[in-house]
Amino acid sequence: MIPPKVLVVEDDASMGFFLCEAMNKEGYQASLVPNGEEALSRLRRDEFDLVILDLKLPRMSGMDVLTNIKRTHPDATVIIVTAHGSESVALEALRKGAYDYFSKPFEIDEMRIVIRRALEKARLQQEVRELRERVEGKKGLQNIVGKSKALQGVFEVIQTVVDNDVTVLITGESGTGKELIAEAIHYNSPRRASPLVKLSCVAIPETLLESELFGYEKGAFTGATKRKLGKFELADGGTLFLDEIGDMSLATQSKLLRVLQDKEFDRVGGVEPVRVDVRIVAATHRDLTQSVRDGKFREDLFFRLNVIPIRIPPLRERREDIPLLIEHFLRIFQARYHKKIDRISEGATDRMVNYAWPGNVRELENVLQRAVVLSRDSVIQEWDLPSEIQGQKGEAFPRTFHLDDERSLGEQMKRLIIDVEKRLILEALDRAKGKREEAARLLNLSIKTLYNKMKRYGLLSR
Ligand SMILES: Nc1ncnc2c1ncn2[C@@H]1O[C@H](COP(=O)(O)OP(=O)(O)OP(=O)(O)O)[C@@H](O)[C@H]1O
Ligand SMILES: [Mg+2]
C-alpha cells in the first residue's frame, strides 16, 4: 500500500520535527514546510492526503493559507493546530472548511486518532469521487461524441430504452462503439447499481461458452470440482452484454432462446432450473438477417433479440463526427501523456477527415494516441500520422529538417535522434503485433535496451 502523504506546516522547527516523527512512526510519509508560501507551492507540485496547519505562522497567516488551500483544493483535508485558549479562532477555521483542530499542548494519542480518522474519511471521499466519475463521467452519454444525424438518432433510441428492460441489438462494424453504447445503456438505466457483465461469444468452444453462460454444478464433468456460477447468474438484477452474438453456435442459440422466453435455465449438470432477472444487450458486426437466410442464426432468436435495433454507421458515413472525435481524444491523450498540444495542422485534419477508417473510431483513437506520443511540439503535423493516412506509402518520416537558431546543435541532434528512434520502435511494435521480443529482434536491440527506450519515451502504457 502507498503510505498516506502528510504535509506539516509549522514554523517552530522542534514542534515540526516532533509532528513529522510522530507521523512517520504511524507509517505515513510526512513533509515539513516552515511557512504558508512554501506550503502553497508544495501543494501545487505534489498531492497530499492530509495537511496539518499551524495557525500562527510568519507573514501569511494560517487562516489565509487555509482559505487559499480550500480555493485551489476544495477536497483537501486540513487539520488545524492552535495555541491554547484560541478556540474561537479554531471554530472560524472549521467554518472555512478545516476538518478538525488541536490546541497546543496536545496529547499525542488523541492526535493520532484524529489523524487516522481524517485519513480514513479522505480515502472514502476519494473512492466516492472515483465511483461517481465511473458512473457519470466515463460511462455517461456525454462520453459518446458525435453530432451527425446518424449518431443523434442513436442517442434518441438510447433515451427510449434506458428506462425499460427491452432487449437491444447493436450492430456496426468493428470499432464503431458497440460496447460503449452497451455501457451507456446499462449505466443510464435503473439497473446501474447492479453489475454489467460482458461475454464475448467469439472464439469460445461451444461447451465452454455454455458453462460460461449458465455455470455448472460440482461433478458435472471431470474437472468440475466445485459449482461455478455463469454470467447469467452473475448479472442477476443487472445487464448481460453478449458481444459477437452472431458467432454463437446453433445449439447454444436454442439454450439462450429458452432463457429469453422463460427467464430460467439449467446449470450444466444441474437438476433444478435457476431463475434470473437479467436485461440482455447483444452486439454483432455481422449482418444477422443474412445469417438467418444462410441458416446460421435462428430466426426466432433474431426476433427476440432485435426488439430494438441500434445500427451504428461506420465512421466514413458520418465524417462530420471526425473533427469532434479528434478533439475528444486529443484532450484525453494530452492529459495522459502530460503533453501540451494546441492544435492539429490543417493538412493533418484534412487527411483524417478524408481517410476511410476501416477500423472506425478505435483506429482514430489509436492514431491520435500515436500522434500525441510522437509529436515534438505543440502542433500535430501530417508526418505524425501513419503512412496510410498520409496517403503516401513509406513516407512517414519528416523529409525536411530545418535548423533552428534558437536551439543548440547538440539539442537539435538529440531531439531528432529521439524522434527517429520513437518512430522506428513504434513501427517495429506494429509489425511485431505488439510482441516486444519480436520488435527487439527487428530492431537488432536487446529486449532490455528496447524496454529502457520504451520507458524513456513513454511508450510502455501502449
Ligand atoms: N462516439 C464515440 N465517442 C467517443 N469514443 C468512442 C465513440 N465510439 C467509439 N469510441 C471509442 O472507440 C473505441 C472502440 O469502441 P468499442 O470498443 O465500443 O467498439 P466496438 O464496436 O465494440 O468494436 P469491436 O467490434 O471491435 O469490439 C473505444 O475506446 C470507445 O471508447
Ligand atoms: Mg466490441
Coordinates of C-alpha atoms and ligand atoms in Angstrom, one line a residue:
M1 CA 0.0 0.0 0.0
I2 CA 1.2 3.5 -0.7
P3 CA 1.7 5.4 2.6
P4 CA -0.6 8.4 3.0
K5 CA 1.3 11.7 2.5
V6 CA 1.0 14.4 5.1
L7 CA 2.2 18.0 4.8
V8 CA 3.1 19.6 8.1
V9 CA 3.1 23.4 8.0
E10 CA 4.8 24.6 11.2
D11 CA 7.3 27.5 11.8
D12 CA 8.6 26.2 15.1
A13 CA 11.3 23.7 14.0
S14 CA 11.3 21.4 17.1
M15 CA 7.5 21.2 17.0
G16 CA 7.5 20.5 13.3
F17 CA 10.1 17.8 13.8
F18 CA 8.1 16.2 16.6
L19 CA 5.0 16.1 14.4
C20 CA 6.8 14.6 11.5
E21 CA 8.4 12.0 13.6
A22 CA 5.0 11.0 15.0
M23 CA 3.5 10.8 11.5
N24 CA 6.4 8.7 10.2
K25 CA 6.0 6.3 13.1
E26 CA 2.4 5.8 12.1
G27 CA 3.6 4.7 8.7
Y28 CA 2.7 8.0 7.0
Q29 CA 5.1 9.9 4.8
A30 CA 5.4 13.4 6.3
S31 CA 7.0 16.5 4.8
L32 CA 7.7 19.7 6.7
V33 CA 7.5 23.3 5.5
P34 CA 8.1 26.4 7.7
N35 CA 5.6 28.8 6.2
G36 CA 2.4 29.3 4.2
E37 CA 4.0 30.4 1.0
E38 CA 6.0 27.2 0.8
A39 CA 3.0 25.2 1.8
L40 CA 1.0 26.5 -1.2
S41 CA 3.9 26.0 -3.6
R42 CA 4.3 22.4 -2.4
L43 CA 0.6 21.8 -2.8
R44 CA 0.8 23.0 -6.4
R45 CA 3.5 20.4 -7.2
D46 CA 2.6 17.4 -5.0
E47 CA -0.5 15.7 -3.9
F48 CA -1.1 15.2 -0.1
D49 CA -3.7 13.2 1.7
L50 CA -3.7 15.5 4.7
V51 CA -2.4 18.9 5.7
I52 CA -1.6 19.8 9.4
L53 CA -1.5 23.5 9.6
D54 CA -0.3 25.7 12.4
L55 CA -2.5 28.9 12.5
K56 CA 0.3 31.1 13.8
L57 CA 2.8 31.5 11.0
P58 CA 5.1 34.3 9.9
R59 CA 3.9 36.7 7.2
M60 CA 0.9 34.9 5.7
S61 CA -1.4 33.8 8.5
G62 CA -2.6 30.2 8.8
M63 CA -6.1 31.3 8.2
D64 CA -5.2 32.9 4.9
V65 CA -3.3 29.7 4.0
L66 CA -6.4 27.7 4.8
T67 CA -8.6 29.9 2.6
N68 CA -6.1 29.6 -0.2
I69 CA -5.9 25.8 0.0
K70 CA -9.7 25.4 0.0
R71 CA -9.9 27.6 -3.0
T72 CA -7.4 25.5 -5.1
H73 CA -8.0 22.1 -3.5
P74 CA -11.6 22.1 -2.2
D75 CA -11.4 18.4 -1.3
A76 CA -8.2 18.8 0.8
T77 CA -8.4 17.5 4.4
V78 CA -6.8 20.1 6.7
I79 CA -6.3 19.8 10.5
I80 CA -5.5 23.0 12.4
V81 CA -3.1 23.5 15.3
T82 CA -3.8 26.5 17.5
A83 CA -2.5 27.9 20.7
H84 CA -4.3 27.0 23.9
G85 CA -7.2 29.4 24.6
S86 CA -7.9 30.4 21.0
E87 CA -10.9 28.1 20.4
S88 CA -12.9 30.9 18.7
V89 CA -10.2 31.1 16.0
A90 CA -10.3 27.3 15.7
L91 CA -14.1 27.5 15.2
E92 CA -13.7 30.0 12.4
A93 CA -11.2 27.6 10.8
L94 CA -13.8 24.8 10.9
R95 CA -16.3 27.1 9.2
K96 CA -13.7 27.7 6.5
G97 CA -13.5 24.0 5.8
A98 CA -10.9 22.6 8.2
Y99 CA -11.7 19.1 9.2
D100 CA -10.7 19.3 12.9
Y101 CA -8.3 21.1 15.3
F102 CA -5.9 20.5 18.2
S103 CA -4.9 23.1 20.7
K104 CA -1.3 23.1 22.0
P105 CA -0.2 21.4 24.1
F106 CA -1.9 18.2 22.9
E107 CA -1.9 14.6 23.7
I108 CA -0.1 12.7 21.0
D109 CA -2.5 9.7 21.3
E110 CA -5.5 11.9 20.8
M111 CA -3.8 13.5 17.8
R112 CA -3.1 10.1 16.3
I113 CA -6.7 9.0 16.5
V114 CA -8.0 12.3 14.9
I115 CA -5.4 11.9 12.1
R116 CA -6.3 8.3 11.4
R117 CA -10.0 9.2 11.2
A118 CA -9.3 12.2 8.9
L119 CA -7.2 10.0 6.5
E120 CA -9.9 7.4 6.5
K121 CA -12.5 10.0 5.6
A122 CA -10.3 11.3 2.9
R123 CA -9.9 7.9 1.4
L124 CA -13.6 7.3 1.4
Q125 CA -14.2 10.6 -0.3
Q126 CA -11.7 9.7 -2.9
E127 CA -13.5 6.4 -3.5
V128 CA -16.8 8.1 -3.9
R129 CA -15.3 10.6 -6.3
E130 CA -13.9 7.8 -8.4
L131 CA -17.1 5.9 -8.4
R132 CA -19.0 9.0 -9.5
E133 CA -16.6 9.5 -12.3
R134 CA -17.0 6.0 -13.4
V135 CA -20.8 6.1 -13.4
E136 CA -21.4 9.6 -14.7
G137 CA -18.2 10.7 -16.3
K138 CA -16.8 7.8 -18.1
K139 CA -19.9 5.8 -18.7
G140 CA -22.4 8.6 -19.3
L141 CA -24.0 9.5 -22.6
Q142 CA -21.9 12.7 -22.7
N143 CA -18.9 10.4 -23.3
I144 CA -20.2 9.3 -26.7
V145 CA -19.1 12.0 -29.1
G146 CA -20.8 12.9 -32.3
K147 CA -23.2 15.3 -33.8
S148 CA -24.1 13.5 -37.1
K149 CA -27.7 12.8 -37.8
A150 CA -26.9 9.1 -37.5
L151 CA -25.5 9.4 -34.0
Q152 CA -28.2 11.7 -32.8
G153 CA -30.6 9.1 -33.9
V154 CA -28.7 6.5 -31.8
F155 CA -28.9 8.9 -28.8
E156 CA -32.7 9.2 -29.2
V157 CA -33.1 5.4 -29.3
I158 CA -30.9 5.0 -26.2
Q159 CA -33.1 7.5 -24.3
T160 CA -36.2 5.5 -25.1
V161 CA -34.7 2.2 -24.0
V162 CA -32.9 3.0 -20.8
D163 CA -36.0 3.1 -18.6
N164 CA -37.3 -0.3 -19.5
D165 CA -35.9 -3.8 -20.0
V166 CA -36.4 -4.3 -23.7
T167 CA -33.7 -6.3 -25.4
V168 CA -31.4 -4.2 -27.6
L169 CA -29.4 -5.5 -30.6
I170 CA -26.5 -3.2 -31.5
T171 CA -24.9 -3.7 -34.9
G172 CA -22.0 -2.0 -36.5
E173 CA -18.5 -2.6 -38.0
S174 CA -15.6 -3.3 -35.7
G175 CA -14.6 -0.3 -33.6
T176 CA -17.8 1.8 -34.2
G177 CA -18.6 1.9 -30.4
K178 CA -20.9 -1.0 -29.8
E179 CA -19.5 -1.7 -26.4
L180 CA -19.6 1.9 -25.5
I181 CA -23.3 2.1 -26.3
A182 CA -24.0 -1.0 -24.3
E183 CA -22.3 0.6 -21.3
A184 CA -24.2 3.8 -21.8
I185 CA -27.5 1.9 -21.8
H186 CA -26.6 0.0 -18.6
Y187 CA -25.2 2.9 -16.6
N188 CA -28.2 5.2 -17.5
S189 CA -30.8 2.5 -16.7
P190 CA -32.3 1.8 -13.3
R191 CA -30.1 -1.3 -13.2
R192 CA -26.9 0.8 -13.0
A193 CA -26.2 -0.2 -9.4
S194 CA -26.2 -3.9 -10.3
P195 CA -23.5 -5.5 -12.4
L196 CA -22.9 -5.1 -16.1
V197 CA -21.5 -8.5 -17.1
K198 CA -19.8 -8.9 -20.5
L199 CA -19.3 -12.0 -22.5
S200 CA -17.9 -12.3 -26.0
C201 CA -19.2 -15.3 -27.9
V202 CA -16.4 -15.3 -30.5
A203 CA -13.7 -17.9 -30.4
I204 CA -15.0 -19.8 -27.4
P205 CA -15.7 -23.5 -28.0
E206 CA -19.3 -24.4 -27.7
T207 CA -19.1 -26.4 -24.4
L208 CA -17.0 -23.7 -22.7
L209 CA -19.4 -21.0 -23.9
E210 CA -22.3 -22.9 -22.3
S211 CA -20.6 -23.2 -18.9
E212 CA -19.6 -19.5 -19.1
L213 CA -23.2 -18.5 -19.8
F214 CA -25.0 -20.9 -17.4
G215 CA -22.4 -22.1 -15.0
Y216 CA -22.1 -25.7 -13.8
E217 CA -22.7 -28.0 -10.8
K218 CA -19.9 -29.7 -8.9
G219 CA -19.2 -33.0 -10.6
A220 CA -21.0 -32.1 -13.9
F221 CA -17.9 -33.2 -15.8
T222 CA -14.3 -34.2 -15.0
G223 CA -12.6 -31.2 -13.5
A224 CA -15.8 -29.6 -12.2
T225 CA -14.6 -29.7 -8.6
K226 CA -17.0 -27.1 -7.4
R227 CA -20.1 -25.2 -8.5
K228 CA -19.4 -22.3 -10.8
L229 CA -21.8 -19.5 -11.5
G230 CA -22.4 -18.5 -15.1
K231 CA -22.6 -15.0 -16.4
F232 CA -26.4 -15.1 -16.3
E233 CA -26.4 -15.5 -12.5
L234 CA -23.6 -13.0 -12.1
A235 CA -25.6 -10.5 -14.0
D236 CA -28.8 -11.1 -11.9
G237 CA -30.6 -7.7 -11.4
G238 CA -28.3 -6.1 -13.9
T239 CA -27.4 -6.3 -17.6
L240 CA -25.7 -9.0 -19.7
F241 CA -23.8 -7.8 -22.7
L242 CA -23.5 -10.6 -25.2
D243 CA -20.8 -9.5 -27.7
E244 CA -20.4 -11.0 -31.1
I245 CA -23.7 -12.9 -30.7
G246 CA -23.6 -13.7 -34.5
D247 CA -20.8 -16.1 -33.7
M248 CA -22.8 -18.3 -31.3
S249 CA -23.4 -21.9 -32.3
L250 CA -27.0 -23.0 -33.2
A251 CA -27.1 -25.3 -30.2
T252 CA -26.2 -22.6 -27.7
Q253 CA -28.6 -20.2 -29.5
S254 CA -31.5 -22.5 -28.6
K255 CA -30.5 -22.6 -25.0
L256 CA -30.3 -18.8 -25.0
L257 CA -33.7 -18.6 -26.6
R258 CA -35.1 -20.6 -23.7
V259 CA -33.7 -18.1 -21.1
L260 CA -35.2 -15.2 -23.0
Q261 CA -38.6 -16.9 -23.1
D262 CA -38.8 -18.5 -19.7
K263 CA -36.3 -16.4 -17.7
E264 CA -34.8 -19.6 -16.4
F265 CA -32.1 -22.0 -17.3
D266 CA -30.2 -25.1 -16.1
R267 CA -26.6 -25.0 -14.9
V268 CA -24.6 -27.6 -16.7
G269 CA -25.3 -30.9 -14.8
G270 CA -28.0 -29.1 -12.8
V271 CA -31.4 -30.6 -12.0
E272 CA -33.3 -27.5 -10.7
P273 CA -33.8 -24.6 -13.1
V274 CA -32.4 -21.3 -12.0
R275 CA -34.5 -18.1 -12.3
V276 CA -32.9 -14.8 -13.1
D277 CA -33.8 -11.2 -13.8
V278 CA -31.4 -10.0 -16.5
R279 CA -31.5 -7.5 -19.2
I280 CA -29.9 -8.5 -22.5
V281 CA -27.9 -6.2 -24.7
A282 CA -26.4 -8.0 -27.7
A283 CA -24.0 -6.8 -30.3
T284 CA -22.5 -8.1 -33.6
H285 CA -20.5 -6.9 -36.5
R286 CA -22.3 -9.4 -38.7
D287 CA -25.5 -8.9 -40.8
L288 CA -27.8 -11.2 -38.8
T289 CA -30.6 -11.1 -41.4
Q290 CA -28.1 -12.6 -43.8
S291 CA -27.0 -15.2 -41.2
V292 CA -30.7 -16.1 -40.8
R293 CA -31.0 -16.6 -44.5
D294 CA -27.9 -18.7 -44.5
G295 CA -29.3 -20.9 -41.8
K296 CA -26.6 -19.9 -39.3
F297 CA -28.7 -17.9 -37.0
R298 CA -32.2 -18.9 -35.6
E299 CA -34.9 -16.7 -36.9
D300 CA -36.9 -16.9 -33.6
L301 CA -33.9 -15.8 -31.6
F302 CA -33.2 -13.0 -34.0
F303 CA -36.7 -11.6 -33.5
R304 CA -36.3 -12.0 -29.7
L305 CA -33.1 -10.0 -29.7
N306 CA -33.9 -7.5 -32.3
V307 CA -36.7 -5.8 -30.4
I308 CA -34.9 -2.5 -30.5
P309 CA -32.2 -2.5 -33.2
I310 CA -29.4 0.1 -32.9
R311 CA -27.2 0.4 -36.0
I312 CA -24.1 2.4 -35.7
P313 CA -22.9 3.5 -39.1
P314 CA -19.2 3.3 -40.0
L315 CA -17.2 6.5 -39.4
R316 CA -16.8 7.1 -43.2
E317 CA -20.6 7.5 -43.4
R318 CA -20.5 10.3 -40.8
R319 CA -17.4 12.2 -41.5
E320 CA -18.8 15.3 -39.7
D321 CA -18.1 13.4 -36.4
I322 CA -14.4 13.1 -37.2
P323 CA -13.3 16.6 -36.0
L324 CA -15.2 16.3 -32.8
L325 CA -13.7 12.8 -32.1
I326 CA -10.2 14.2 -32.9
E327 CA -10.7 16.9 -30.3
H328 CA -12.1 14.4 -27.7
F329 CA -9.2 12.0 -28.0
L330 CA -6.7 14.8 -28.1
R331 CA -7.9 16.0 -24.7
I332 CA -7.7 12.5 -23.3
F333 CA -4.2 11.7 -24.6
Q334 CA -2.7 15.2 -23.8
A335 CA -3.7 14.6 -20.2
R336 CA -2.5 11.0 -20.1
Y337 CA 1.0 11.8 -21.6
H338 CA 1.3 15.2 -20.0
K339 CA 1.8 17.0 -23.3
K340 CA 0.5 20.3 -24.4
I341 CA -0.8 20.2 -27.9
D342 CA -2.5 23.4 -29.1
R343 CA -3.8 22.2 -32.4
I344 CA -3.7 19.8 -35.4
S345 CA -2.4 21.3 -38.6
E346 CA -5.0 21.8 -41.3
G347 CA -3.2 19.3 -43.5
A348 CA -3.4 16.7 -40.9
T349 CA -7.0 17.3 -40.2
D350 CA -7.8 17.1 -43.9
R351 CA -6.1 13.8 -44.2
M352 CA -8.0 12.4 -41.3
V353 CA -11.4 13.7 -42.4
N354 CA -10.8 12.1 -45.9
Y355 CA -9.4 8.8 -44.8
A356 CA -11.6 5.7 -45.0
W357 CA -11.2 4.5 -41.4
P358 CA -11.7 0.7 -41.9
G359 CA -11.1 0.3 -38.1
N360 CA -13.5 3.1 -37.3
V361 CA -13.4 5.1 -34.1
R362 CA -10.9 2.6 -32.5
E363 CA -8.5 3.2 -35.3
L364 CA -8.9 7.0 -35.0
E365 CA -8.3 6.7 -31.2
N366 CA -5.1 4.7 -31.8
V367 CA -3.9 7.2 -34.5
L368 CA -4.3 10.1 -32.1
Q369 CA -2.6 8.3 -29.3
R370 CA 0.4 7.7 -31.5
A371 CA 0.4 11.2 -32.8
V372 CA 0.4 12.7 -29.3
V373 CA 3.2 10.4 -28.2
L374 CA 5.2 11.3 -31.3
S375 CA 4.7 15.0 -31.7
R376 CA 7.7 17.1 -31.0
D377 CA 5.9 20.4 -30.4
S378 CA 2.5 21.8 -29.8
V379 CA 1.1 21.1 -33.3
I380 CA 0.3 17.7 -34.7
Q381 CA 1.5 17.5 -38.3
E382 CA 0.8 15.3 -41.2
W383 CA 4.0 13.4 -40.6
D384 CA 2.8 12.4 -37.1
L385 CA 0.1 10.3 -38.8
P386 CA 0.6 6.7 -40.0
S387 CA 1.6 6.4 -43.7
E388 CA -1.7 5.0 -44.9
I389 CA -3.4 8.2 -43.7
Q390 CA -0.8 10.5 -45.2
G391 CA -1.7 8.7 -48.4
Q392 CA 1.9 8.1 -49.5
K393 CA 3.2 4.8 -48.5
G394 CA 6.6 4.7 -46.8
E395 CA 6.8 8.4 -46.3
A396 CA 6.0 8.5 -42.6
F397 CA 9.2 10.5 -41.7
P398 CA 9.6 14.2 -41.9
R399 CA 11.6 14.7 -45.0
T400 CA 12.7 18.2 -44.4
F401 CA 14.7 19.3 -41.4
H402 CA 15.2 23.0 -40.7
L403 CA 17.9 24.2 -38.5
D404 CA 16.5 26.1 -35.5
D405 CA 18.7 29.0 -34.4
E406 CA 17.0 29.1 -31.0
R407 CA 18.4 25.7 -30.1
S408 CA 22.0 24.4 -29.8
L409 CA 23.1 21.9 -32.5
G410 CA 23.5 19.3 -29.7
E411 CA 20.0 19.7 -28.5
Q412 CA 18.6 19.5 -32.1
M413 CA 20.6 16.4 -32.7
K414 CA 19.3 14.8 -29.6
R415 CA 15.7 15.7 -30.4
L416 CA 16.0 14.3 -34.0
I417 CA 17.5 11.0 -32.8
I418 CA 14.8 10.6 -30.2
D419 CA 12.2 11.3 -32.8
V420 CA 13.6 8.8 -35.3
E421 CA 14.0 6.2 -32.6
K422 CA 10.5 6.6 -31.4
R423 CA 9.1 6.2 -34.9
L424 CA 11.1 3.1 -35.6
I425 CA 10.2 1.5 -32.3
L426 CA 6.5 2.1 -33.0
E427 CA 6.9 0.7 -36.5
A428 CA 8.6 -2.4 -35.1
L429 CA 6.0 -2.9 -32.4
D430 CA 3.3 -2.6 -35.1
R431 CA 5.0 -5.1 -37.4
A432 CA 5.5 -7.4 -34.4
K433 CA 1.9 -7.0 -33.4
G434 CA 3.0 -5.7 -30.0
K435 CA 5.3 -8.6 -29.2
R436 CA 8.4 -6.9 -27.6
E437 CA 10.8 -9.8 -28.3
E438 CA 9.9 -9.8 -31.9
A439 CA 10.2 -6.0 -32.1
A440 CA 13.6 -6.1 -30.4
R441 CA 14.8 -8.6 -33.0
L442 CA 13.5 -6.4 -35.9
L443 CA 15.5 -3.5 -34.4
N444 CA 18.6 -5.5 -33.6
L445 CA 18.3 -4.4 -30.0
S446 CA 18.3 -6.5 -26.8
I447 CA 14.9 -6.7 -25.1
K448 CA 16.4 -4.8 -22.2
T449 CA 17.5 -1.9 -24.4
L450 CA 14.1 -1.8 -26.1
Y451 CA 12.4 -1.8 -22.8
N452 CA 14.6 1.0 -21.5
K453 CA 14.0 3.1 -24.6
M454 CA 10.2 2.5 -24.5
K455 CA 10.2 3.5 -20.8
R456 CA 12.2 6.7 -21.6
Y457 CA 9.9 7.7 -24.4
G458 CA 6.7 6.9 -22.5
L459 CA 5.7 4.1 -24.8
L460 CA 5.1 1.4 -22.1
S461 CA 1.4 2.1 -21.5
R462 CA 0.6 1.3 -25.1
Ligands
LIG1 N1 -18.8 8.1 -30.5 C1 -17.7 7.8 -29.7 N2 -17.3 8.8 -28.9 C2 -16.2 8.5 -28.2 N3 -15.5 7.4 -28.2 C3 -15.9 6.4 -29.0 C4 -17.1 6.6 -29.8 N4 -17.2 5.4 -30.5 C5 -16.3 4.6 -30.1 N5 -15.4 5.2 -29.2 C6 -14.2 4.6 -28.6 O1 -13.7 3.8 -29.6 C7 -13.2 2.5 -29.1 C8 -13.9 1.4 -29.7 O2 -15.2 1.3 -29.3 P1 -15.9 -0.1 -28.9 O3 -15.0 -1.0 -28.2 O4 -17.2 0.3 -28.2 O5 -16.2 -0.6 -30.3 P2 -16.9 -1.9 -30.8 O6 -17.9 -1.6 -31.8 O7 -17.3 -2.7 -29.6 O8 -15.7 -2.6 -31.5 P3 -15.4 -4.2 -31.8 O9 -16.4 -4.7 -32.8 O10 -14.0 -4.1 -32.4 O11 -15.4 -4.9 -30.5 C9 -13.4 2.6 -27.6 O12 -12.2 3.1 -27.0 C10 -14.5 3.6 -27.5 O13 -14.4 4.3 -26.2
MG2 MG -16.7 -4.6 -29.0

